Amino acid sequence: MDDKNIIAIEIGSSKVKGAIGSFNPLSGVVTVHAVEEEPLLDWVRYGAVSNVEELSKLVNRIIRKIENRVSPRKVSTVYVSIGGRSLCSVPRDVERRMSEDMEITDDILSAMFREMSVSPYPDRDLLAVVPREYMVNKVIVEQPRGTVGHEVKMSANLITCRQATKRNLDILFADKLKLRVGGYEIRQLALGELVLNYEEKRLGCMLVDFGAETTTVSIYRHGKLQYLATLPMGSRNITRDITRLNFLEEQAEMQKRMGGNASGSTAVQGGIGNTDYSAVNNYVSHRAGEIIANIKSQIKYAGLTASDLAAGIVIVGRGALLGGFNERLASTTTLKVRVGSVAANTRLHIADARISPSDAADVLSVLYMAAMRGAEECLVTPVVEPPKPQPQPQPVVVEPEPEPVREPEPEAAPSHHRKSFLNRLKGKVANLMTETDDDDDDFKDD
């Protein structure tokens, strides 16, 4: 079977990223060929698109970069991540009772899924139904299909988001970019598939995606997702706090990266204008402490304790690069913390050494998840129509100019008519002369 080319787009709060990879159905391996990115301004807020016109220009630029690598083929389909502040999970249970013990079949489970597949709120879109637990005859089972019983119960998480979140993405890709969306991948679930191993999910762990404007927390136990929530705070909150020290936001971001420390340490000196990091880290430590406190609270909201998460916390996102943050998170939650890595996944191969696995984990997870779900070919070869025959030039026929129309001249009278006229005139003159002579004679006689 031929490899399939897959295009993934990830729209975050600070950057837009695009990745192209190929999936080999026989080996099950995804090979990443390139990752492109463009910085964002204020066209995405808290992970949701706010300006489709301006954002379409950035995404189109990424698409053109990818097409330059695969010319003459063109991108026709993309797989897009979806997330943002409104992303959350809602628990729901469905039960089936039979009159006697019978085998639990796919038909029974499919009917339960269909009953689940209704948004719990009219103003929210249902993105996925994620099973959390199965019970047959009140006993937890990992795989209910094929078991025998008279009662089956499915507990699941309904992953939902605000309707505007998905609607704006539809407008962006279908209307503005004229691209087909092959599927939307929930960013947090895709990250969980890429950076967590099955043992961690079974033991119990928390996945923290520490982004620019949002922090998304998902908790796994018994191999399945138990809880998901998005906090409307991220590393940009820390940057904006630092701007109170009379820094532009770009300068504040630089200060945070160079010497910011979530523990409040001031070991680093220097920076822009010989910065005193005691003032900078006063802001950093207070805001980081607030974010960490909210992360810890999600364990309680999920109905669990720290002891239920034996595999600890796995953190991803650029916010996780803040100095001292991971150490303080471990100390506050009493859980071990490790940085999520895509390198441990043997089914993902990065062909270009210039791609940073940690920085690109978000878009790579979308690419990987789409491939595992059977993504379709995303490139097409445009059909080049043969040139239409040009009409041959026809010779120009010059018509002679018409002769000017002249009025006919009056014909001269015939010569014999002229002679008769003169003769008559002479006769009249002669007659007059004769009459005059006669009159003179009469006068003489008198």
Short mmCIF file of N, CA, C and O in Angstrom, two decimals, residues 200-306:
data_model
loop_
_atom_site.label_atom_id
_atom_site.label_comp_id
_atom_site.label_asym_id
_atom_site.label_seq_id
_atom_site.Cartn_x
_atom_site.Cartn_y
_atom_site.Cartn_z
N GLU A 200 1.34 4.47 32.26
CA GLU A 200 1.03 5.69 33.00
C GLU A 200 -0.48 5.89 33.09
O GLU A 200 -1.01 6.30 34.14
N LYS A 201 -1.17 5.62 32.02
CA LYS A 201 -2.63 5.77 32.04
C LYS A 201 -3.29 4.78 32.99
O LYS A 201 -4.28 5.09 33.65
N ARG A 202 -2.76 3.58 33.07
CA ARG A 202 -3.33 2.58 33.97
C ARG A 202 -3.05 2.91 35.44
O ARG A 202 -3.93 2.80 36.30
N LEU A 203 -1.83 3.35 35.73
CA LEU A 203 -1.48 3.68 37.10
C LEU A 203 -2.20 4.93 37.59
O LEU A 203 -2.52 5.06 38.78
N GLY A 204 -2.44 5.85 36.67
CA GLY A 204 -3.04 7.13 37.03
C GLY A 204 -2.04 8.25 36.85
O GLY A 204 -0.96 8.22 37.45
N CYS A 205 -2.38 9.22 36.02
CA CYS A 205 -1.47 10.35 35.79
C CYS A 205 -2.28 11.57 35.37
O CYS A 205 -3.45 11.47 34.99
N MET A 206 -1.60 12.71 35.46
CA MET A 206 -2.19 13.97 35.02
C MET A 206 -1.35 14.52 33.88
O MET A 206 -0.11 14.58 33.98
N LEU A 207 -2.00 14.92 32.79
CA LEU A 207 -1.32 15.57 31.67
C LEU A 207 -1.66 17.06 31.72
O LEU A 207 -2.84 17.44 31.70
N VAL A 208 -0.61 17.89 31.80
CA VAL A 208 -0.78 19.35 31.87
C VAL A 208 -0.20 19.97 30.62
O VAL A 208 0.99 19.81 30.33
N ASP A 209 -1.06 20.67 29.86
CA ASP A 209 -0.61 21.43 28.68
C ASP A 209 -0.58 22.90 29.07
O ASP A 209 -1.60 23.58 29.09
N PHE A 210 0.63 23.39 29.37
CA PHE A 210 0.82 24.75 29.89
C PHE A 210 1.11 25.67 28.70
O PHE A 210 2.24 25.79 28.25
N GLY A 211 0.04 26.30 28.17
CA GLY A 211 0.18 27.14 26.99
C GLY A 211 0.31 28.61 27.32
O GLY A 211 0.57 29.00 28.45
N ALA A 212 0.11 29.44 26.27
CA ALA A 212 0.29 30.89 26.42
C ALA A 212 -0.86 31.52 27.20
O ALA A 212 -0.64 32.31 28.11
N GLU A 213 -2.10 31.17 26.84
CA GLU A 213 -3.25 31.80 27.49
C GLU A 213 -4.16 30.80 28.20
O GLU A 213 -5.06 31.22 28.93
N THR A 214 -3.93 29.53 27.98
CA THR A 214 -4.74 28.51 28.66
C THR A 214 -3.85 27.40 29.18
O THR A 214 -2.76 27.15 28.66
N THR A 215 -4.33 26.72 30.21
CA THR A 215 -3.67 25.52 30.74
C THR A 215 -4.73 24.43 30.81
O THR A 215 -5.73 24.58 31.51
N THR A 216 -4.52 23.37 30.05
CA THR A 216 -5.50 22.29 29.99
C THR A 216 -4.99 21.09 30.78
O THR A 216 -3.84 20.67 30.63
N VAL A 217 -5.86 20.57 31.62
CA VAL A 217 -5.52 19.44 32.50
C VAL A 217 -6.40 18.25 32.14
O VAL A 217 -7.63 18.39 32.04
N SER A 218 -5.79 17.10 31.93
CA SER A 218 -6.56 15.86 31.74
C SER A 218 -5.98 14.80 32.67
O SER A 218 -4.77 14.72 32.86
N ILE A 219 -6.87 14.00 33.24
CA ILE A 219 -6.47 12.98 34.22
C ILE A 219 -6.89 11.61 33.70
O ILE A 219 -8.04 11.41 33.28
N TYR A 220 -5.94 10.68 33.74
CA TYR A 220 -6.18 9.30 33.27
C TYR A 220 -6.06 8.34 34.46
O TYR A 220 -5.24 8.54 35.36
N ARG A 221 -6.87 7.30 34.41
CA ARG A 221 -6.78 6.24 35.41
C ARG A 221 -7.45 4.99 34.84
O ARG A 221 -8.40 5.09 34.07
N HIS A 222 -6.93 3.82 35.21
CA HIS A 222 -7.42 2.55 34.68
C HIS A 222 -7.36 2.53 33.15
O HIS A 222 -8.19 1.91 32.48
N GLY A 223 -6.38 3.26 32.60
CA GLY A 223 -6.17 3.26 31.16
C GLY A 223 -7.08 4.18 30.38
O GLY A 223 -6.97 4.24 29.15
N LYS A 224 -7.95 4.95 31.04
CA LYS A 224 -8.93 5.78 30.32
C LYS A 224 -8.99 7.19 30.91
O LYS A 224 -8.64 7.43 32.06
N LEU A 225 -9.46 8.12 30.06
CA LEU A 225 -9.63 9.50 30.49
C LEU A 225 -10.72 9.60 31.54
O LEU A 225 -11.84 9.11 31.34
N GLN A 226 -10.40 10.22 32.67
CA GLN A 226 -11.37 10.39 33.75
C GLN A 226 -11.90 11.82 33.86
O GLN A 226 -13.02 12.03 34.33
N TYR A 227 -11.10 12.79 33.40
CA TYR A 227 -11.46 14.19 33.66
C TYR A 227 -10.68 15.08 32.70
O TYR A 227 -9.53 14.79 32.37
N LEU A 228 -11.32 16.17 32.26
CA LEU A 228 -10.65 17.16 31.40
C LEU A 228 -11.22 18.53 31.68
O LEU A 228 -12.45 18.70 31.75
N ALA A 229 -10.35 19.53 31.83
CA ALA A 229 -10.79 20.91 32.06
C ALA A 229 -9.72 21.87 31.54
O ALA A 229 -8.53 21.54 31.52
N THR A 230 -10.17 23.05 31.11
CA THR A 230 -9.25 24.08 30.60
C THR A 230 -9.32 25.31 31.50
O THR A 230 -10.41 25.84 31.75
N LEU A 231 -8.16 25.75 31.97
CA LEU A 231 -8.07 26.93 32.83
C LEU A 231 -7.74 28.16 31.98
O LEU A 231 -6.85 28.10 31.13
N PRO A 232 -8.43 29.28 32.19
CA PRO A 232 -8.18 30.48 31.37
C PRO A 232 -6.97 31.28 31.85
O PRO A 232 -7.03 32.49 32.09
N MET A 233 -5.85 30.61 32.01
CA MET A 233 -4.61 31.27 32.43
C MET A 233 -3.42 30.50 31.88
O MET A 233 -3.48 29.27 31.72
N GLY A 234 -2.36 31.22 31.54
CA GLY A 234 -1.18 30.59 30.98
C GLY A 234 0.06 31.44 31.18
O GLY A 234 0.07 32.39 31.97
N SER A 235 1.10 31.11 30.43
CA SER A 235 2.38 31.79 30.64
C SER A 235 2.34 33.26 30.23
O SER A 235 3.15 34.06 30.70
N ARG A 236 1.40 33.64 29.33
CA ARG A 236 1.32 35.05 28.95
C ARG A 236 0.84 35.92 30.10
O ARG A 236 1.15 37.11 30.16
N ASN A 237 0.08 35.35 31.03
CA ASN A 237 -0.32 36.11 32.22
C ASN A 237 0.92 36.57 32.99
O ASN A 237 0.96 37.69 33.52
N ILE A 238 1.93 35.70 33.06
CA ILE A 238 3.17 36.07 33.75
C ILE A 238 3.88 37.19 32.99
O ILE A 238 4.36 38.16 33.59
N THR A 239 3.91 37.09 31.66
CA THR A 239 4.56 38.12 30.84
C THR A 239 3.90 39.47 31.04
O THR A 239 4.57 40.49 31.20
N ARG A 240 2.57 39.49 31.05
CA ARG A 240 1.87 40.76 31.20
C ARG A 240 2.04 41.35 32.60
O ARG A 240 2.00 42.57 32.77
N ASP A 241 2.22 40.48 33.59
CA ASP A 241 2.51 41.01 34.92
C ASP A 241 3.84 41.76 34.92
O ASP A 241 3.97 42.82 35.55
N ILE A 242 4.83 41.22 34.21
CA ILE A 242 6.17 41.83 34.18
C ILE A 242 6.14 43.19 33.48
O ILE A 242 6.98 44.06 33.77
N THR A 243 5.17 43.42 32.55
CA THR A 243 5.11 44.71 31.87
C THR A 243 4.85 45.86 32.84
O THR A 243 5.08 47.02 32.50
N ARG A 244 4.39 45.55 34.05
CA ARG A 244 4.18 46.61 35.05
C ARG A 244 5.49 47.24 35.49
O ARG A 244 5.49 48.30 36.13
N LEU A 245 6.60 46.60 35.15
CA LEU A 245 7.92 47.16 35.47
C LEU A 245 8.43 48.02 34.32
O LEU A 245 9.64 48.20 34.15
N ASN A 246 7.49 48.57 33.53
CA ASN A 246 7.80 49.47 32.41
C ASN A 246 8.56 48.77 31.28
O ASN A 246 9.48 49.33 30.69
N PHE A 247 8.15 47.54 30.99
CA PHE A 247 8.68 46.81 29.84
C PHE A 247 7.56 46.67 28.80
O PHE A 247 6.39 46.53 29.16
N LEU A 248 7.96 46.72 27.53
CA LEU A 248 7.03 46.31 26.49
C LEU A 248 6.81 44.81 26.62
O LEU A 248 7.62 44.10 27.22
N GLU A 249 5.72 44.30 26.03
CA GLU A 249 5.41 42.88 26.20
C GLU A 249 6.53 42.01 25.63
O GLU A 249 6.85 40.97 26.20
N GLU A 250 7.12 42.43 24.50
CA GLU A 250 8.21 41.64 23.92
C GLU A 250 9.41 41.61 24.87
O GLU A 250 10.07 40.57 25.03
N GLN A 251 9.70 42.75 25.51
CA GLN A 251 10.82 42.80 26.46
C GLN A 251 10.51 41.98 27.71
O GLN A 251 11.39 41.29 28.24
N ALA A 252 9.25 42.03 28.15
CA ALA A 252 8.87 41.27 29.34
C ALA A 252 8.99 39.77 29.07
O ALA A 252 9.43 39.01 29.94
N GLU A 253 8.63 39.35 27.87
CA GLU A 253 8.77 37.94 27.51
C GLU A 253 10.24 37.52 27.54
O GLU A 253 10.58 36.43 28.01
N MET A 254 11.10 38.40 27.05
CA MET A 254 12.53 38.11 27.07
C MET A 254 13.05 38.00 28.50
O MET A 254 13.84 37.10 28.82
N GLN A 255 12.62 38.89 29.38
CA GLN A 255 13.05 38.85 30.76
C GLN A 255 12.60 37.55 31.43
O GLN A 255 13.35 36.92 32.18
N LYS A 256 11.37 37.14 31.13
CA LYS A 256 10.85 35.90 31.72
C LYS A 256 11.67 34.70 31.27
O LYS A 256 12.00 33.82 32.08
N ARG A 257 12.03 34.67 30.00
CA ARG A 257 12.80 33.54 29.48
C ARG A 257 14.23 33.53 30.00
O ARG A 257 14.79 32.47 30.28
N MET A 258 14.83 34.72 30.12
CA MET A 258 16.23 34.79 30.50
C MET A 258 16.46 34.51 31.98
O MET A 258 17.42 33.82 32.36
N GLY A 259 15.59 35.04 32.81
CA GLY A 259 15.86 34.89 34.24
C GLY A 259 14.66 34.67 35.12
O GLY A 259 14.78 34.66 36.35
N GLY A 260 13.48 34.47 34.50
CA GLY A 260 12.28 34.24 35.30
C GLY A 260 12.35 32.92 36.04
O GLY A 260 12.78 31.91 35.49
N ASN A 261 11.90 32.92 37.28
CA ASN A 261 11.95 31.71 38.08
C ASN A 261 10.72 31.64 38.96
O ASN A 261 10.43 32.56 39.73
N ALA A 262 9.98 30.52 38.84
CA ALA A 262 8.73 30.38 39.57
C ALA A 262 8.91 30.28 41.07
O ALA A 262 7.97 30.50 41.83
N SER A 263 10.11 29.95 41.52
CA SER A 263 10.36 29.84 42.96
C SER A 263 10.72 31.18 43.57
O SER A 263 10.88 31.28 44.79
N GLY A 264 10.88 32.22 42.74
CA GLY A 264 11.25 33.53 43.25
C GLY A 264 12.74 33.74 43.35
O GLY A 264 13.19 34.79 43.83
N SER A 265 13.55 32.80 42.89
CA SER A 265 15.01 32.92 42.97
C SER A 265 15.49 34.09 42.12
O SER A 265 14.94 34.39 41.07
N THR A 266 16.54 34.75 42.56
CA THR A 266 17.13 35.89 41.83
C THR A 266 18.58 35.60 41.48
O THR A 266 19.42 36.48 41.49
N ALA A 267 18.88 34.37 41.18
CA ALA A 267 20.26 33.98 40.90
C ALA A 267 20.80 34.66 39.65
O ALA A 267 21.99 34.93 39.53
N VAL A 268 19.92 34.94 38.67
CA VAL A 268 20.37 35.53 37.40
C VAL A 268 20.40 37.03 37.55
O VAL A 268 19.49 37.65 38.08
N GLN A 269 21.46 37.65 37.07
CA GLN A 269 21.58 39.11 37.05
C GLN A 269 21.85 39.54 35.62
O GLN A 269 22.36 38.79 34.80
N GLY A 270 21.50 40.78 35.29
CA GLY A 270 21.76 41.29 33.95
C GLY A 270 20.47 41.45 33.21
O GLY A 270 19.52 42.03 33.73
N GLY A 271 20.43 40.93 31.99
CA GLY A 271 19.24 41.07 31.16
C GLY A 271 19.15 42.44 30.55
O GLY A 271 20.14 43.18 30.45
N ILE A 272 17.95 42.85 30.16
CA ILE A 272 17.74 44.13 29.51
C ILE A 272 17.93 45.25 30.53
O ILE A 272 17.26 45.29 31.56
N GLY A 273 18.84 46.16 30.24
CA GLY A 273 19.06 47.31 31.12
C GLY A 273 19.52 46.92 32.51
O GLY A 273 19.18 47.57 33.49
N ASN A 274 20.34 45.82 32.61
CA ASN A 274 20.83 45.38 33.92
C ASN A 274 19.69 45.17 34.91
O ASN A 274 19.68 45.71 36.01
N THR A 275 18.73 44.37 34.48
CA THR A 275 17.50 44.17 35.25
C THR A 275 17.78 43.57 36.62
O THR A 275 18.59 42.67 36.77
N ASP A 276 17.08 44.07 37.61
CA ASP A 276 17.09 43.47 38.94
C ASP A 276 15.99 42.41 38.95
O ASP A 276 14.79 42.73 38.98
N TYR A 277 16.37 41.14 38.94
CA TYR A 277 15.40 40.08 38.82
C TYR A 277 14.62 39.83 40.10
O TYR A 277 13.68 39.02 40.10
N SER A 278 14.96 40.48 41.15
CA SER A 278 14.15 40.31 42.36
C SER A 278 12.74 40.86 42.13
O SER A 278 11.75 40.26 42.58
N ALA A 279 12.64 41.99 41.41
CA ALA A 279 11.32 42.56 41.10
C ALA A 279 10.59 41.70 40.06
O ALA A 279 9.39 41.45 40.18
N VAL A 280 11.34 41.25 39.04
CA VAL A 280 10.73 40.41 38.00
C VAL A 280 10.16 39.13 38.61
O VAL A 280 9.02 38.75 38.38
N ASN A 281 10.97 38.45 39.39
CA ASN A 281 10.56 37.15 39.93
C ASN A 281 9.54 37.26 41.05
O ASN A 281 8.92 36.25 41.42
N ASN A 282 9.36 38.45 41.57
CA ASN A 282 8.26 38.66 42.51
C ASN A 282 6.94 38.43 41.79
O ASN A 282 6.03 37.76 42.31
N TYR A 283 6.84 39.00 40.56
CA TYR A 283 5.65 38.79 39.75
C TYR A 283 5.57 37.34 39.26
O TYR A 283 4.51 36.72 39.27
N VAL A 284 6.70 36.80 38.80
CA VAL A 284 6.72 35.45 38.25
C VAL A 284 6.25 34.43 39.28
O VAL A 284 5.41 33.58 39.01
N SER A 285 6.80 34.52 40.50
CA SER A 285 6.48 33.51 41.52
C SER A 285 5.03 33.60 41.96
O SER A 285 4.38 32.57 42.19
N HIS A 286 4.49 34.82 42.06
CA HIS A 286 3.10 34.95 42.50
C HIS A 286 2.13 34.39 41.46
O HIS A 286 1.20 33.64 41.80
N ARG A 287 2.34 34.74 40.19
CA ARG A 287 1.44 34.23 39.15
C ARG A 287 1.63 32.73 38.94
O ARG A 287 0.65 31.99 38.75
N ALA A 288 2.85 32.24 38.96
CA ALA A 288 3.10 30.81 38.82
C ALA A 288 2.44 30.04 39.96
O ALA A 288 1.88 28.95 39.76
N GLY A 289 2.49 30.59 41.16
CA GLY A 289 1.86 29.95 42.31
C GLY A 289 0.35 29.83 42.12
O GLY A 289 -0.26 28.82 42.49
N GLU A 290 -0.26 30.88 41.52
CA GLU A 290 -1.70 30.85 41.27
C GLU A 290 -2.05 29.75 40.25
O GLU A 290 -3.02 29.01 40.43
N ILE A 291 -1.26 29.65 39.19
CA ILE A 291 -1.51 28.64 38.16
C ILE A 291 -1.35 27.24 38.74
O ILE A 291 -2.17 26.34 38.51
N ILE A 292 -0.31 27.04 39.53
CA ILE A 292 -0.06 25.72 40.13
C ILE A 292 -1.17 25.34 41.10
O ILE A 292 -1.61 24.18 41.15
N ALA A 293 -1.67 26.31 41.87
CA ALA A 293 -2.77 26.03 42.79
C ALA A 293 -4.02 25.57 42.05
O ALA A 293 -4.73 24.66 42.50
N ASN A 294 -4.28 26.18 40.89
CA ASN A 294 -5.44 25.78 40.10
C ASN A 294 -5.25 24.40 39.47
O ASN A 294 -6.21 23.64 39.34
N ILE A 295 -4.02 24.09 39.07
CA ILE A 295 -3.74 22.75 38.53
C ILE A 295 -3.99 21.70 39.61
O ILE A 295 -4.64 20.67 39.37
N LYS A 296 -3.51 21.95 40.80
CA LYS A 296 -3.69 21.00 41.90
C LYS A 296 -5.16 20.80 42.22
O LYS A 296 -5.61 19.67 42.53
N SER A 297 -5.95 21.86 42.13
CA SER A 297 -7.37 21.76 42.48
C SER A 297 -8.13 20.81 41.55
O SER A 297 -9.17 20.26 41.94
N GLN A 298 -7.63 20.61 40.33
CA GLN A 298 -8.34 19.74 39.39
C GLN A 298 -8.38 18.29 39.87
O GLN A 298 -9.29 17.54 39.52
N ILE A 299 -7.38 17.89 40.67
CA ILE A 299 -7.39 16.52 41.21
C ILE A 299 -8.61 16.33 42.11
O ILE A 299 -9.32 15.31 42.03
N LYS A 300 -8.89 17.32 42.94
CA LYS A 300 -10.05 17.24 43.83
C LYS A 300 -11.35 17.30 43.03
O LYS A 300 -12.30 16.56 43.32
N TYR A 301 -11.39 18.18 41.99
CA TYR A 301 -12.61 18.29 41.18
C TYR A 301 -12.90 16.99 40.43
O TYR A 301 -14.06 16.69 40.12
N ALA A 302 -11.86 16.21 40.13
CA ALA A 302 -12.05 14.93 39.46
C ALA A 302 -12.49 13.84 40.43
O ALA A 302 -12.74 12.70 40.01
N GLY A 303 -12.58 14.16 41.70
CA GLY A 303 -12.98 13.18 42.71
C GLY A 303 -11.86 12.23 43.08
O GLY A 303 -12.12 11.11 43.54
N LEU A 304 -10.62 12.68 42.94
CA LEU A 304 -9.46 11.84 43.22
C LEU A 304 -8.55 12.52 44.22
O LEU A 304 -8.77 13.67 44.62
N THR A 305 -7.50 11.80 44.63
CA THR A 305 -6.45 12.35 45.48
C THR A 305 -5.11 12.13 44.81
O THR A 305 -5.01 11.39 43.82
N ALA A 306 -4.08 12.75 45.35
CA ALA A 306 -2.74 12.61 44.77
C ALA A 306 -2.30 11.15 44.76
O ALA A 306 -1.59 10.71 43.85
#
